[in-house]
C-alpha atoms as a printed R data frame, in Angstrom:
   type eleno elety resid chain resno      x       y       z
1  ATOM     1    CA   UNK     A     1 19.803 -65.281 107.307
2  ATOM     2    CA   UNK     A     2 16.205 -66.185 108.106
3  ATOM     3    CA   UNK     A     3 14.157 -68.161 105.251
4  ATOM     4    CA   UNK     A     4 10.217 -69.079 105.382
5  ATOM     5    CA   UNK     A     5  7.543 -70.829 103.540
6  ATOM     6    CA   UNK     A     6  5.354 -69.141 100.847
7  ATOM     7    CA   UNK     A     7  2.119 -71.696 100.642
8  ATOM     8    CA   UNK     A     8  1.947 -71.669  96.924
9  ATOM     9    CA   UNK     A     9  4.791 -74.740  95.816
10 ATOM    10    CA   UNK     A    10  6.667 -74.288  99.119
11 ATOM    11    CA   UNK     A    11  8.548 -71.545  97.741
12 ATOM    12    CA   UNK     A    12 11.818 -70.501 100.182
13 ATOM    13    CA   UNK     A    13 12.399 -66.804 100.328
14 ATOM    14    CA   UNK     A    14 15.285 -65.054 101.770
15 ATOM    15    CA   UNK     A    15 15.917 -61.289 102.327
16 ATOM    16    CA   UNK     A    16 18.433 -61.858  98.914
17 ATOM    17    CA   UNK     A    17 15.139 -61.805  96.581
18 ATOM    18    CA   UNK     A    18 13.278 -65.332  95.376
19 ATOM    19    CA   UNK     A    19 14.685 -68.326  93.584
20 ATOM    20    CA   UNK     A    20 11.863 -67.630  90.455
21 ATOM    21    CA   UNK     A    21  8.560 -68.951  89.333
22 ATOM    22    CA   UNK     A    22  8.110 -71.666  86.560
23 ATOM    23    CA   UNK     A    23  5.494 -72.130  84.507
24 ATOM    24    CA   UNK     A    24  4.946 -75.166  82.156
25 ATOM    25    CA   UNK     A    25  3.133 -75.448  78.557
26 ATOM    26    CA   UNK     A    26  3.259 -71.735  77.982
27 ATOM    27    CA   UNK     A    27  2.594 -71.417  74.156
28 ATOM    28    CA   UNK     A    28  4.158 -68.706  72.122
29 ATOM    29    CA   UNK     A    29  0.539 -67.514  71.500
30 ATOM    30    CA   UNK     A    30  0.021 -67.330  75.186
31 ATOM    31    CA   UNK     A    31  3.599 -66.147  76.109
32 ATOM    32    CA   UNK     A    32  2.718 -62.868  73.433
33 ATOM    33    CA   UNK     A    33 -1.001 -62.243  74.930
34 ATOM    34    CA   UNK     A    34  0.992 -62.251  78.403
35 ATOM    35    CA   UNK     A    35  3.590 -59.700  77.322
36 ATOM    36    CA   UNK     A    36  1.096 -57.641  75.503
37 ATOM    37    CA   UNK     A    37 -0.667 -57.482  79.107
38 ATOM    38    CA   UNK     A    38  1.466 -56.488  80.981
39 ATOM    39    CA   UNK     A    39  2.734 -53.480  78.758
40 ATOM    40    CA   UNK     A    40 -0.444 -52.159  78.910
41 ATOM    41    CA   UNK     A    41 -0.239 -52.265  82.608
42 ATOM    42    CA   UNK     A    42  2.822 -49.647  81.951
43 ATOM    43    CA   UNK     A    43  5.511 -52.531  82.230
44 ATOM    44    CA   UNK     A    44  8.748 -52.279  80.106
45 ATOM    45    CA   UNK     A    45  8.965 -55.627  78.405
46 ATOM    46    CA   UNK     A    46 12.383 -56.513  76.512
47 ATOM    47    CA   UNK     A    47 11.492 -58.162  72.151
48 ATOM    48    CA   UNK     A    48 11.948 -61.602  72.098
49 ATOM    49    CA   UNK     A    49 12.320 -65.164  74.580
50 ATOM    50    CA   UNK     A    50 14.353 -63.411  77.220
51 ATOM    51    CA   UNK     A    51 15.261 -60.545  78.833
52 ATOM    52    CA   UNK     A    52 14.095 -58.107  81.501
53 ATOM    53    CA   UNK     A    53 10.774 -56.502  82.213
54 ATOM    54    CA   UNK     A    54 10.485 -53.059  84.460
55 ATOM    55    CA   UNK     A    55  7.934 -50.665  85.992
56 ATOM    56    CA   UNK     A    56  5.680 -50.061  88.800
57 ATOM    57    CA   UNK     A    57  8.212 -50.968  91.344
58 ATOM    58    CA   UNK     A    58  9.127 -54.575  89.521
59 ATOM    59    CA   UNK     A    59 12.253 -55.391  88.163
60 ATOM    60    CA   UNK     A    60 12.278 -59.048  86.470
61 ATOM    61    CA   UNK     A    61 14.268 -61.383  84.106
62 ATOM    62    CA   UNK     A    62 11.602 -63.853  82.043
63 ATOM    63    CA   UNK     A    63 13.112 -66.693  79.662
64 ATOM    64    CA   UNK     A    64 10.748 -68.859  77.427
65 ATOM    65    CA   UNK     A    65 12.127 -71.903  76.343
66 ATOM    66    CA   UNK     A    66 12.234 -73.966  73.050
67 ATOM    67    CA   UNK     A    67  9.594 -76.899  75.210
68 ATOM    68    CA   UNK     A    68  7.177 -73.984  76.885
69 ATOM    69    CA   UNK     A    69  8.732 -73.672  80.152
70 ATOM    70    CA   UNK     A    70  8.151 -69.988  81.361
71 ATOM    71    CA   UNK     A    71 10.821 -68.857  84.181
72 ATOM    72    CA   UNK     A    72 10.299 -65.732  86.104
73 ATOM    73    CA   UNK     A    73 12.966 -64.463  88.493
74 ATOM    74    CA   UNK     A    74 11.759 -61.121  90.290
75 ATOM    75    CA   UNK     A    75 14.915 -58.765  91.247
């Protein structure tokens, strides 16, 4: 199975789908604004700290935890 580089963070993709983005000091108030955002950009976004988000072609589970750490794991 072939992998390459992504420039941002050296990132590895394969053809199985990515290993997921993290994010650091994301506050609840900016974790809200960001889920708020993208539902008006017609994306499904699950209540709550985790769970899936869906539409326009993206599939996604997100996970917030208790220090700010944001992970994103497209599908």
């Amino acid at each position: 199975m072939k992998k390459w580089e992504m420039g941002m963070g050296g990132r590895k993709l394969d053809t199985e789908g990515c290993q997921g983005i993290r994010f650091r000091n994301v506050t609840p108030d900016v974790f809200s604004c960001l889920k708020k955002k993208l539902q008006a950009y017609g994306i499904k976004v699950q209540p709550g700290n985790s769970g899936m988000l869906e539409g326009n072609g993206i599939v996604a589970h997100f996970s917030l935890d208790r220090g700010n750490n944001l992970l994103i794991v497209v599908k």
